[in-house]
């Protein structure tokens, strides 16, 4: 195992938006403080019962089946139950305790870092092969080497070790259990059986993890058994690390950064590519911090963190430091700043002189040309969303009129303008005008000129304080295939802790913004 080695083409110099720090978009100060105590507000009993029902359905194999990629783990479902079980009573609390219990096993062995638990008989038995005759099956040794290597990489990169669990599991080390979770359609999971009062004195928690007992091809037909073990170990152990910062953090942020981490450690497996169909690359109109149960967008949102780390590559121990900086901002252990997810993202960027508006604008622009914008975009065939509208202009129709999009927060929409009849000469230009909400609302627009030869060129349209701006670019069809205008809503303000679907369990204060664009042929 080794940290991800970057390969492929670097970001093209021809892109004239300086990625991350886009023209006229400078870093702001730290995001406003989270609502004190908001996430520890006493949960409703109905919410706890719903969490129990979700966990029962998942582990009984009755969870809703959705089209597209399969979900890897049950971590968020079980974590939610662990957070809420103190609100359950009687038979419901007993049922939650059974679900959250550690698997029963017959053997255990510990390395210097973790303890491994397995069975030699029954449905959860691991393969019995023991070539070195040391009493520990080869598969258990392979799991231990993989998970210990994952832990060493994370700690070597400056991340916090998982929180010790006292003597639960036999000692204070992190416990890894091997069981036939593949029969439940799962790759693995981590959860916590720490007794968490409500409200808790702090938000960190210990974790134990469960991995499959063999990753057999009959249950896991994609990738090799070793590859499935590797990416699952990297993903799940990162959850254990996250719990040591804040086990109550927003689920989209937990899953997106864990999916990012697995590919950093095991780059050649590329299991996370399957989630790009539900990512901002393929669905730019979907807010970046969207979470849904099952194989939802939270897995595809790893691409945002890949974008940041490719453009902010400063590293420690082989891993980019910007993601660790976000988790240090999200630290909800005693004395930590306890930022909520998007607040942690914004503040970690601001600590490095970058604004969320600049970063997200550059991200939206890069996603129009992913083969050139990401080091593996071409090799791994990153998807590009179709434009939201295509408009053909000509000498007889030189004005598109005003077109608009109403955007959710942290989302984008693209209009494409194509030169038609009579516009072959190089003298023809396209004047792009935009009418956006006032500049302080964090809405922006980027023009992409796609030529018939050479790399695309991108530029941010400078805006007045009222949100108006224009830019003139080449449009003659002899050299230009089309011009795109990407409208961006980089707003990241929330009404927190109101049971909403986004960051800080809140609702966005920036949804539904109207952004307008107009294209006029000129010389």
Short mmCIF file of C-alpha atoms in Angstrom, two decimals:
data_model
loop_
_atom_site.label_atom_id
_atom_site.label_comp_id
_atom_site.label_asym_id
_atom_site.label_seq_id
_atom_site.Cartn_x
_atom_site.Cartn_y
_atom_site.Cartn_z
CA UNK A 1 0.00 0.00 0.00
CA UNK A 2 1.17 3.49 -0.78
CA UNK A 3 -0.40 6.92 -0.85
CA UNK A 4 -1.86 7.94 -4.16
CA UNK A 5 0.65 8.74 -6.89
CA UNK A 6 -0.61 11.49 -9.15
CA UNK A 7 -0.30 10.83 -12.82
CA UNK A 8 -1.67 12.07 -16.08
CA UNK A 9 -1.90 15.58 -17.41
CA UNK A 10 -1.68 18.53 -15.08
CA UNK A 11 -4.19 21.37 -15.16
CA UNK A 12 -3.79 23.15 -18.46
CA UNK A 13 -2.14 26.52 -18.51
CA UNK A 14 -4.53 27.62 -21.25
CA UNK A 15 -7.37 27.79 -18.77
CA UNK A 16 -7.25 31.47 -17.95
CA UNK A 17 -9.29 31.21 -14.77
CA UNK A 18 -6.50 30.83 -12.20
CA UNK A 19 -8.05 27.81 -10.56
CA UNK A 20 -8.92 28.15 -6.87
CA UNK A 21 -8.26 31.90 -6.70
CA UNK A 22 -10.49 33.05 -9.55
CA UNK A 23 -10.26 36.58 -10.88
CA UNK A 24 -11.81 39.08 -8.49
CA UNK A 25 -12.70 36.38 -5.95
CA UNK A 26 -10.59 36.74 -2.85
CA UNK A 27 -10.62 34.93 0.44
CA UNK A 28 -13.00 36.12 3.10
CA UNK A 29 -12.64 35.79 6.82
CA UNK A 30 -13.68 32.71 8.78
CA UNK A 31 -17.24 31.51 8.43
CA UNK A 32 -19.62 32.47 11.19
CA UNK A 33 -19.71 30.31 14.28
CA UNK A 34 -22.10 27.39 14.46
CA UNK A 35 -25.22 27.60 16.57
CA UNK A 36 -23.86 26.65 20.02
CA UNK A 37 -25.30 23.37 21.16
CA UNK A 38 -27.55 23.13 18.16
CA UNK A 39 -26.60 19.63 17.09
CA UNK A 40 -27.03 18.31 20.63
CA UNK A 41 -30.66 19.41 20.92
CA UNK A 42 -32.73 16.55 22.37
CA UNK A 43 -33.94 14.35 19.50
CA UNK A 44 -37.55 13.34 19.14
CA UNK A 45 -38.47 9.77 20.00
CA UNK A 46 -40.02 9.41 16.55
CA UNK A 47 -36.68 10.27 14.96
CA UNK A 48 -34.98 7.59 17.04
CA UNK A 49 -37.59 5.00 16.08
CA UNK A 50 -37.11 5.90 12.42
CA UNK A 51 -33.34 5.38 12.80
CA UNK A 52 -34.02 1.97 14.34
CA UNK A 53 -36.33 1.01 11.47
CA UNK A 54 -33.72 2.07 8.91
CA UNK A 55 -31.05 -0.02 10.60
CA UNK A 56 -33.32 -3.04 10.84
CA UNK A 57 -34.24 -2.78 7.16
CA UNK A 58 -30.60 -2.45 6.14
CA UNK A 59 -29.36 -5.44 8.09
CA UNK A 60 -32.38 -7.56 7.20
CA UNK A 61 -31.67 -6.93 3.53
CA UNK A 62 -34.95 -5.02 3.13
CA UNK A 63 -33.54 -1.55 2.56
CA UNK A 64 -34.88 0.17 -0.57
CA UNK A 65 -33.01 -0.81 -3.73
CA UNK A 66 -32.05 2.05 -6.03
CA UNK A 67 -30.74 2.07 -9.56
CA UNK A 68 -27.06 2.73 -10.12
CA UNK A 69 -24.05 1.96 -7.94
CA UNK A 70 -24.53 -0.05 -4.78
CA UNK A 71 -23.92 1.37 -1.33
CA UNK A 72 -20.69 0.22 0.27
CA UNK A 73 -21.38 0.40 3.99
CA UNK A 74 -23.89 0.80 6.77
CA UNK A 75 -21.81 3.26 8.76
CA UNK A 76 -24.08 6.31 8.59
CA UNK A 77 -27.24 4.29 9.26
CA UNK A 78 -25.76 2.60 12.32
CA UNK A 79 -24.11 5.78 13.52
CA UNK A 80 -27.42 7.59 13.46
CA UNK A 81 -28.94 4.83 15.56
CA UNK A 82 -26.02 5.03 18.01
CA UNK A 83 -26.56 8.77 18.34
CA UNK A 84 -30.29 8.42 19.02
CA UNK A 85 -30.63 5.19 20.96
CA UNK A 86 -30.72 7.00 24.31
CA UNK A 87 -34.15 8.30 23.22
CA UNK A 88 -35.49 4.77 22.74
CA UNK A 89 -37.19 2.82 25.49
CA UNK A 90 -38.15 -0.75 26.28
CA UNK A 91 -38.13 -3.22 23.40
CA UNK A 92 -36.90 -0.58 20.95
CA UNK A 93 -33.81 0.18 23.03
CA UNK A 94 -33.12 -3.55 23.37
CA UNK A 95 -33.43 -3.98 19.61
CA UNK A 96 -30.99 -1.11 19.04
CA UNK A 97 -28.54 -2.68 21.46
CA UNK A 98 -28.66 -5.96 19.52
CA UNK A 99 -28.07 -4.21 16.21
CA UNK A 100 -25.18 -2.16 17.56
CA UNK A 101 -23.56 -5.10 19.35
CA UNK A 102 -20.17 -6.30 18.21
CA UNK A 103 -20.18 -9.52 16.19
CA UNK A 104 -19.59 -12.73 18.11
CA UNK A 105 -16.27 -14.35 17.20
CA UNK A 106 -14.16 -17.22 18.47
CA UNK A 107 -10.60 -15.98 18.00
CA UNK A 108 -8.65 -12.74 18.43
CA UNK A 109 -5.12 -11.50 17.86
CA UNK A 110 -3.66 -8.02 18.21
CA UNK A 111 -1.00 -6.11 16.34
CA UNK A 112 0.69 -3.06 17.80
CA UNK A 113 -2.18 -0.93 16.49
CA UNK A 114 -5.42 -2.90 16.20
CA UNK A 115 -7.06 -6.09 17.39
CA UNK A 116 -8.59 -8.57 14.92
CA UNK A 117 -11.48 -10.89 15.73
CA UNK A 118 -12.62 -13.83 13.59
CA UNK A 119 -14.42 -17.15 13.63
CA UNK A 120 -13.22 -20.52 12.36
CA UNK A 121 -16.64 -22.10 11.93
CA UNK A 122 -20.15 -21.12 10.98
CA UNK A 123 -21.36 -18.62 8.41
CA UNK A 124 -18.84 -15.96 9.47
CA UNK A 125 -15.81 -18.24 9.26
CA UNK A 126 -12.75 -16.93 7.45
CA UNK A 127 -10.82 -19.16 4.99
CA UNK A 128 -8.85 -21.67 7.04
CA UNK A 129 -5.61 -21.64 5.04
CA UNK A 130 -2.63 -21.03 7.34
CA UNK A 131 0.52 -21.50 5.27
CA UNK A 132 2.92 -20.43 8.01
CA UNK A 133 1.17 -22.64 10.60
CA UNK A 134 1.19 -19.89 13.22
CA UNK A 135 -2.44 -20.42 14.22
CA UNK A 136 -3.63 -17.26 12.49
CA UNK A 137 -5.32 -17.82 9.11
CA UNK A 138 -3.61 -16.17 6.16
CA UNK A 139 -6.68 -14.08 5.42
CA UNK A 140 -6.62 -12.58 8.92
CA UNK A 141 -2.94 -11.74 8.46
CA UNK A 142 -3.75 -10.10 5.12
CA UNK A 143 -6.49 -8.03 6.76
CA UNK A 144 -4.15 -7.03 9.58
CA UNK A 145 -1.38 -5.99 7.20
CA UNK A 146 -3.84 -3.93 5.16
CA UNK A 147 -5.61 -2.21 8.05
CA UNK A 148 -2.40 -1.58 10.00
CA UNK A 149 -0.93 -0.03 6.86
CA UNK A 150 -3.99 2.18 6.45
CA UNK A 151 -3.75 3.33 10.05
CA UNK A 152 -0.03 4.06 9.73
CA UNK A 153 -0.66 6.16 6.62
CA UNK A 154 -3.35 8.24 8.30
CA UNK A 155 -1.31 8.79 11.45
CA UNK A 156 1.79 9.52 9.38
CA UNK A 157 -0.20 12.23 7.59
CA UNK A 158 -1.03 13.88 10.92
CA UNK A 159 -4.54 12.57 11.50
CA UNK A 160 -5.74 11.69 14.97
CA UNK A 161 -5.79 8.01 15.90
CA UNK A 162 -9.19 6.42 16.58
CA UNK A 163 -10.33 7.03 20.14
CA UNK A 164 -9.40 4.20 22.57
CA UNK A 165 -12.37 2.15 23.78
CA UNK A 166 -11.14 1.27 27.27
CA UNK A 167 -11.29 -2.49 27.70
CA UNK A 168 -14.18 -3.14 25.32
CA UNK A 169 -13.11 -5.86 22.93
CA UNK A 170 -10.33 -6.96 25.28
CA UNK A 171 -8.15 -3.85 25.43
CA UNK A 172 -8.15 -0.21 24.35
CA UNK A 173 -7.05 -0.82 20.75
CA UNK A 174 -9.38 -0.37 17.80
CA UNK A 175 -11.21 -3.64 17.10
CA UNK A 176 -11.71 -5.06 13.61
CA UNK A 177 -14.26 -7.89 13.29
CA UNK A 178 -14.54 -10.23 10.32
CA UNK A 179 -18.03 -11.41 9.42
CA UNK A 180 -20.07 -12.33 6.37
CA UNK A 181 -21.43 -8.83 5.78
CA UNK A 182 -21.45 -9.55 2.05
CA UNK A 183 -24.55 -11.66 2.62
CA UNK A 184 -26.29 -8.41 3.67
CA UNK A 185 -25.07 -6.63 0.55
CA UNK A 186 -22.47 -4.66 2.52
CA UNK A 187 -18.73 -4.16 2.08
CA UNK A 188 -18.17 -3.24 5.72
CA UNK A 189 -18.93 -0.62 8.33
CA UNK A 190 -17.70 1.14 11.42
CA UNK A 191 -19.91 2.23 14.28
CA UNK A 192 -19.68 2.96 17.99
CA UNK A 193 -21.01 1.27 21.09
CA UNK A 194 -19.82 4.06 23.33
CA UNK A 195 -22.59 5.25 25.62
CA UNK A 196 -23.30 8.73 24.28
CA UNK A 197 -25.48 10.90 26.55
CA UNK A 198 -27.74 13.52 25.05
CA UNK A 199 -26.46 16.14 24.97
CA UNK A 200 -22.92 14.76 25.06
CA UNK A 201 -20.09 16.63 26.81
CA UNK A 202 -18.13 16.33 23.55
CA UNK A 203 -18.80 14.84 20.15
CA UNK A 204 -15.92 12.39 19.68
CA UNK A 205 -16.50 8.66 20.07
CA UNK A 206 -14.61 5.40 19.78
CA UNK A 207 -15.28 3.04 16.90
CA UNK A 208 -15.16 -0.62 16.03
CA UNK A 209 -15.21 -1.83 12.43
CA UNK A 210 -16.58 -4.87 10.62
CA UNK A 211 -15.10 -6.11 7.34
CA UNK A 212 -16.14 -9.05 5.22
CA UNK A 213 -14.77 -12.48 6.09
CA UNK A 214 -13.45 -13.22 2.58
CA UNK A 215 -14.68 -10.71 -0.06
CA UNK A 216 -15.53 -13.69 -2.23
CA UNK A 217 -16.13 -13.06 -5.91
CA UNK A 218 -19.62 -14.57 -5.63
CA UNK A 219 -20.67 -11.69 -3.36
CA UNK A 220 -18.32 -9.01 -4.69
CA UNK A 221 -18.02 -9.51 -8.46
CA UNK A 222 -16.30 -6.17 -9.10
CA UNK A 223 -12.54 -5.92 -8.39
CA UNK A 224 -10.43 -8.63 -6.77
CA UNK A 225 -10.94 -9.75 -3.17
CA UNK A 226 -7.75 -7.92 -2.15
CA UNK A 227 -8.80 -4.73 -3.92
CA UNK A 228 -12.19 -4.78 -2.22
CA UNK A 229 -10.50 -5.32 1.12
CA UNK A 230 -8.10 -2.45 0.48
CA UNK A 231 -10.59 0.24 -0.48
CA UNK A 232 -13.07 -0.83 2.19
CA UNK A 233 -10.39 -0.81 4.89
CA UNK A 234 -9.22 2.64 3.82
CA UNK A 235 -12.79 3.98 3.66
CA UNK A 236 -14.02 2.48 6.92
CA UNK A 237 -10.91 3.18 8.98
CA UNK A 238 -11.16 6.80 7.90
CA UNK A 239 -14.61 6.76 9.49
CA UNK A 240 -13.00 5.53 12.71
CA UNK A 241 -10.56 8.45 12.48
CA UNK A 242 -13.46 10.85 11.80
CA UNK A 243 -15.27 9.63 14.93
CA UNK A 244 -12.22 10.68 16.97
CA UNK A 245 -12.88 14.24 15.77
CA UNK A 246 -16.69 14.35 15.65
CA UNK A 247 -19.00 11.36 15.42
CA UNK A 248 -21.95 13.75 15.03
CA UNK A 249 -20.57 15.48 11.93
CA UNK A 250 -22.68 15.85 8.79
CA UNK A 251 -22.96 12.55 6.93
CA UNK A 252 -22.28 13.98 3.45
CA UNK A 253 -18.91 15.27 4.66
CA UNK A 254 -18.02 11.98 6.37
CA UNK A 255 -18.80 9.88 3.30
CA UNK A 256 -17.32 12.24 0.72
CA UNK A 257 -13.98 12.54 2.51
CA UNK A 258 -13.83 8.80 3.28
CA UNK A 259 -14.42 8.04 -0.40
CA UNK A 260 -11.70 10.57 -1.26
CA UNK A 261 -9.33 8.89 1.21
CA UNK A 262 -9.73 5.37 -0.19
CA UNK A 263 -8.58 6.55 -3.60
CA UNK A 264 -5.63 8.43 -2.15
CA UNK A 265 -4.36 5.23 -0.55
CA UNK A 266 -5.30 2.75 -3.29
CA UNK A 267 -5.39 4.81 -6.44
CA UNK A 268 -5.26 1.93 -8.92
CA UNK A 269 -8.46 0.26 -7.67
CA UNK A 270 -10.70 3.13 -8.80
CA UNK A 271 -13.77 1.73 -7.11
CA UNK A 272 -15.00 5.25 -6.42
CA UNK A 273 -15.36 6.02 -10.12
CA UNK A 274 -18.76 4.31 -10.06
CA UNK A 275 -20.12 7.17 -7.94
CA UNK A 276 -19.30 9.91 -10.44
CA UNK A 277 -22.69 9.35 -12.10
CA UNK A 278 -24.24 11.02 -9.06
CA UNK A 279 -21.52 13.63 -8.56
CA UNK A 280 -21.23 17.36 -9.33
CA UNK A 281 -19.52 16.34 -12.57
CA UNK A 282 -22.68 14.66 -13.88
CA UNK A 283 -25.25 16.61 -11.84
CA UNK A 284 -23.97 20.18 -11.42
CA UNK A 285 -27.43 21.43 -10.42
CA UNK A 286 -27.40 19.26 -7.30
CA UNK A 287 -26.02 20.98 -4.17
CA UNK A 288 -22.54 19.89 -3.19
CA UNK A 289 -23.63 18.89 0.32
CA UNK A 290 -26.53 16.65 -0.70
CA UNK A 291 -26.99 13.42 1.27
CA UNK A 292 -29.47 10.62 0.71
CA UNK A 293 -29.71 7.07 1.96
CA UNK A 294 -28.24 4.22 -0.07
CA UNK A 295 -25.78 4.85 -2.88
CA UNK A 296 -26.40 8.55 -2.83
CA UNK A 297 -24.55 11.65 -4.01
CA UNK A 298 -22.45 11.81 -0.85
CA UNK A 299 -20.14 9.20 -2.39
CA UNK A 300 -19.80 11.10 -5.66
CA UNK A 301 -19.01 14.32 -3.83
CA UNK A 302 -15.47 13.03 -3.25
CA UNK A 303 -14.63 14.71 -6.56
CA UNK A 304 -14.79 18.15 -4.92
CA UNK A 305 -12.12 17.12 -2.45
CA UNK A 306 -10.05 15.63 -5.27
CA UNK A 307 -10.29 18.97 -7.06
CA UNK A 308 -9.09 20.82 -3.98
CA UNK A 309 -6.20 18.47 -3.28
CA UNK A 310 -5.00 18.49 -6.89
CA UNK A 311 -4.89 22.27 -6.76
CA UNK A 312 -3.65 22.58 -3.18
CA UNK A 313 -1.13 19.72 -3.10
CA UNK A 314 0.82 20.64 0.05
CA UNK A 315 1.16 17.32 1.86
CA UNK A 316 2.29 15.65 5.05
CA UNK A 317 3.10 11.95 5.17
CA UNK A 318 2.04 11.54 1.55
CA UNK A 319 -1.49 12.95 1.92
CA UNK A 320 -2.66 16.50 1.09
CA UNK A 321 -3.07 18.57 4.25
CA UNK A 322 -6.17 20.55 3.22
CA UNK A 323 -8.57 17.70 4.11
CA UNK A 324 -6.90 17.17 7.47
CA UNK A 325 -7.26 20.91 8.03
CA UNK A 326 -11.00 20.59 7.49
CA UNK A 327 -11.29 17.81 10.05
CA UNK A 328 -9.22 19.81 12.51
CA UNK A 329 -11.76 22.60 12.05
CA UNK A 330 -14.62 20.12 12.51
CA UNK A 331 -13.04 18.74 15.71
CA UNK A 332 -15.85 18.34 18.23
CA UNK A 333 -13.73 16.71 20.94
CA UNK A 334 -13.20 18.68 24.14
CA UNK A 335 -11.59 22.02 23.30
CA UNK A 336 -12.03 21.68 19.52
CA UNK A 337 -13.51 24.44 17.33
CA UNK A 338 -16.46 22.17 16.40
CA UNK A 339 -17.24 23.74 13.00
CA UNK A 340 -20.02 22.03 11.10
CA UNK A 341 -19.09 20.47 7.76
CA UNK A 342 -19.36 23.33 5.26
CA UNK A 343 -18.15 25.77 7.86
CA UNK A 344 -15.05 23.60 8.32
CA UNK A 345 -14.54 23.53 4.55
CA UNK A 346 -14.84 27.31 4.28
CA UNK A 347 -12.57 28.01 7.23
CA UNK A 348 -9.88 25.56 6.14
CA UNK A 349 -9.85 27.25 2.73
CA UNK A 350 -9.77 30.71 4.33
CA UNK A 351 -6.83 29.60 6.48
CA UNK A 352 -5.00 29.10 3.18
CA UNK A 353 -6.09 32.38 1.63
CA UNK A 354 -8.84 30.92 -0.58
CA UNK A 355 -12.53 31.78 -0.58
CA UNK A 356 -15.30 29.24 -0.89
CA UNK A 357 -16.71 31.32 -3.74
CA UNK A 358 -13.41 31.23 -5.61
CA UNK A 359 -12.90 27.52 -4.99
CA UNK A 360 -16.41 26.51 -6.00
CA UNK A 361 -16.42 28.74 -9.09
CA UNK A 362 -13.17 27.16 -10.22
CA UNK A 363 -14.58 23.71 -9.48
CA UNK A 364 -17.68 24.38 -11.57
CA UNK A 365 -15.51 25.67 -14.42
CA UNK A 366 -13.14 22.69 -14.25
CA UNK A 367 -16.07 20.31 -14.45
CA UNK A 368 -16.91 21.58 -17.95
CA UNK A 369 -13.57 20.19 -19.18
CA UNK A 370 -12.74 17.35 -16.74
CA UNK A 371 -10.42 15.53 -19.14
CA UNK A 372 -8.10 18.53 -18.95
CA UNK A 373 -8.84 19.69 -15.41
CA UNK A 374 -8.11 16.50 -13.45
CA UNK A 375 -4.93 14.44 -13.53
CA UNK A 376 -6.95 11.27 -14.19
CA UNK A 377 -9.92 12.87 -15.93
CA UNK A 378 -9.02 11.64 -19.41
CA UNK A 379 -7.66 8.23 -18.42
CA UNK A 380 -10.68 7.45 -16.24
CA UNK A 381 -13.25 9.05 -18.56
CA UNK A 382 -14.71 11.47 -16.02
CA UNK A 383 -18.24 12.41 -17.12
CA UNK A 384 -19.32 15.85 -18.33
CA UNK A 385 -22.90 16.97 -17.80
CA UNK A 386 -24.76 18.09 -20.93
CA UNK A 387 -25.43 21.84 -21.04
CA UNK A 388 -28.75 22.99 -19.61
CA UNK A 389 -29.54 24.78 -22.86
CA UNK A 390 -28.06 24.96 -26.38
CA UNK A 391 -28.64 28.08 -28.49
CA UNK A 392 -27.52 28.48 -32.09
CA UNK A 393 -26.79 31.99 -33.30
CA UNK A 394 -26.30 33.24 -36.86
CA UNK A 395 -26.23 36.41 -38.93
CA UNK A 396 -30.03 36.28 -38.98
CA UNK A 397 -30.29 35.61 -35.23
CA UNK A 398 -27.56 37.51 -33.44
CA UNK A 399 -29.22 37.83 -30.02
CA UNK A 400 -30.19 34.96 -27.74
CA UNK A 401 -32.28 37.15 -25.50
CA UNK A 402 -32.08 36.73 -21.75
CA UNK A 403 -31.95 33.13 -20.50
CA UNK A 404 -32.10 32.32 -16.82
CA UNK A 405 -31.60 29.55 -14.31
CA UNK A 406 -32.84 29.34 -10.74
CA UNK A 407 -30.06 27.61 -8.87
CA UNK A 408 -29.87 25.81 -5.56
CA UNK A 409 -26.88 26.56 -3.34
CA UNK A 410 -23.45 25.24 -4.29
CA UNK A 411 -24.71 24.34 -7.76
CA UNK A 412 -24.22 25.45 -11.36
CA UNK A 413 -25.96 25.56 -14.75
CA UNK A 414 -24.46 25.97 -18.22
CA UNK A 415 -25.75 27.57 -21.43
CA UNK A 416 -24.01 26.72 -24.71
CA UNK A 417 -23.92 29.11 -27.67
CA UNK A 418 -23.01 27.70 -31.09
CA UNK A 419 -21.94 29.78 -34.12
CA UNK A 420 -24.17 29.05 -37.12
CA UNK A 421 -24.53 30.21 -40.71
CA UNK A 422 -22.66 33.32 -41.79
CA UNK A 423 -20.37 33.37 -38.74
CA UNK A 424 -17.29 31.58 -40.06
CA UNK A 425 -14.96 34.59 -40.19
CA UNK A 426 -12.58 35.23 -37.31
CA UNK A 427 -13.93 38.78 -36.99
CA UNK A 428 -17.08 37.55 -35.25
CA UNK A 429 -17.20 37.92 -31.49
CA UNK A 430 -19.72 36.98 -28.85
CA UNK A 431 -20.65 39.50 -26.21
CA UNK A 432 -21.77 37.62 -23.11
CA UNK A 433 -23.75 39.64 -20.57
CA UNK A 434 -24.91 38.40 -17.18
CA UNK A 435 -27.41 39.73 -14.70
CA UNK A 436 -26.80 38.08 -11.35
CA UNK A 437 -27.87 38.85 -7.81
CA UNK A 438 -25.67 41.42 -6.05
CA UNK A 439 -21.99 40.51 -5.96
CA UNK A 440 -22.02 39.85 -2.20
CA UNK A 441 -24.40 36.91 -2.73
CA UNK A 442 -21.54 34.73 -4.03
CA UNK A 443 -22.94 34.18 -7.50
CA UNK A 444 -20.51 34.15 -10.43
CA UNK A 445 -20.27 33.33 -14.13
CA UNK A 446 -17.50 31.71 -16.16
CA UNK A 447 -17.09 31.74 -19.94
CA UNK A 448 -15.51 28.71 -21.65
CA UNK A 449 -14.42 29.05 -25.27
CA UNK A 450 -14.02 25.61 -26.89
CA UNK A 451 -11.90 25.87 -30.02
CA UNK A 452 -11.60 23.54 -32.97
CA UNK A 453 -7.95 23.09 -32.10
CA UNK A 454 -6.04 23.73 -28.92
CA UNK A 455 -7.20 23.80 -25.33
CA UNK A 456 -10.33 25.57 -24.12
CA UNK A 457 -9.99 29.00 -22.56
CA UNK A 458 -11.90 30.02 -19.48
CA UNK A 459 -12.39 33.37 -17.80
CA UNK A 460 -14.57 34.69 -14.97
CA UNK A 461 -16.85 37.57 -15.99
CA UNK A 462 -16.03 40.59 -13.82
CA UNK A 463 -19.12 41.87 -11.99
CA UNK A 464 -20.32 45.21 -10.73
CA UNK A 465 -21.58 45.48 -7.18
CA UNK A 466 -25.11 44.95 -8.45
CA UNK A 467 -24.12 41.68 -10.15
CA UNK A 468 -23.95 42.81 -13.77
CA UNK A 469 -21.07 42.16 -16.14
CA UNK A 470 -20.05 41.32 -19.68
CA UNK A 471 -17.21 39.79 -21.66
CA UNK A 472 -16.45 39.63 -25.37
CA UNK A 473 -14.86 36.43 -26.75
CA UNK A 474 -14.03 34.86 -30.10
CA UNK A 475 -17.00 33.29 -31.91
CA UNK A 476 -16.08 32.73 -35.56
CA UNK A 477 -16.95 29.15 -36.50
CA UNK A 478 -13.69 28.74 -38.42
CA UNK A 479 -11.90 28.49 -35.07
CA UNK A 480 -14.58 28.11 -32.39
CA UNK A 481 -16.84 25.10 -31.83
CA UNK A 482 -18.96 26.75 -29.15
CA UNK A 483 -18.94 29.08 -26.17
CA UNK A 484 -20.37 28.06 -22.81
CA UNK A 485 -21.42 30.26 -19.93
CA UNK A 486 -21.53 28.54 -16.57
CA UNK A 487 -23.68 30.28 -13.96
CA UNK A 488 -22.60 29.49 -10.42
CA UNK A 489 -24.36 29.81 -7.07
CA UNK A 490 -21.54 29.44 -4.53
CA UNK A 491 -23.73 30.48 -1.61
CA UNK A 492 -23.03 28.49 1.55
CA UNK A 493 -25.20 30.05 4.27
CA UNK A 494 -27.57 27.97 6.36
CA UNK A 495 -30.36 28.06 8.85
CA UNK A 496 -28.85 25.38 11.07
CA UNK A 497 -30.26 22.58 13.21
CA UNK A 498 -33.79 22.81 11.88
CA UNK A 499 -33.96 19.23 10.59
CA UNK A 500 -32.98 20.22 7.07
CA UNK A 501 -31.20 18.05 4.53
CA UNK A 502 -27.92 19.90 4.13
CA UNK A 503 -24.92 21.00 6.19
CA UNK A 504 -25.52 21.48 9.93
CA UNK A 505 -28.79 19.54 9.50
CA UNK A 506 -30.11 22.79 8.13
CA UNK A 507 -31.71 24.46 5.15
CA UNK A 508 -29.94 26.73 2.71
CA UNK A 509 -30.39 30.48 2.78
CA UNK A 510 -29.12 30.69 -0.80
CA UNK A 511 -31.48 28.40 -2.74
CA UNK A 512 -33.52 29.61 -5.69
CA UNK A 513 -31.26 32.42 -6.83
CA UNK A 514 -32.07 33.69 -10.34
CA UNK A 515 -29.05 34.09 -12.64
CA UNK A 516 -29.47 35.42 -16.20
CA UNK A 517 -27.28 35.32 -19.30
CA UNK A 518 -27.56 36.89 -22.74
CA UNK A 519 -25.35 36.33 -25.81
CA UNK A 520 -25.05 38.78 -28.71
CA UNK A 521 -23.06 38.35 -31.91
CA UNK A 522 -20.87 41.34 -32.67
CA UNK A 523 -17.55 42.25 -34.26
#
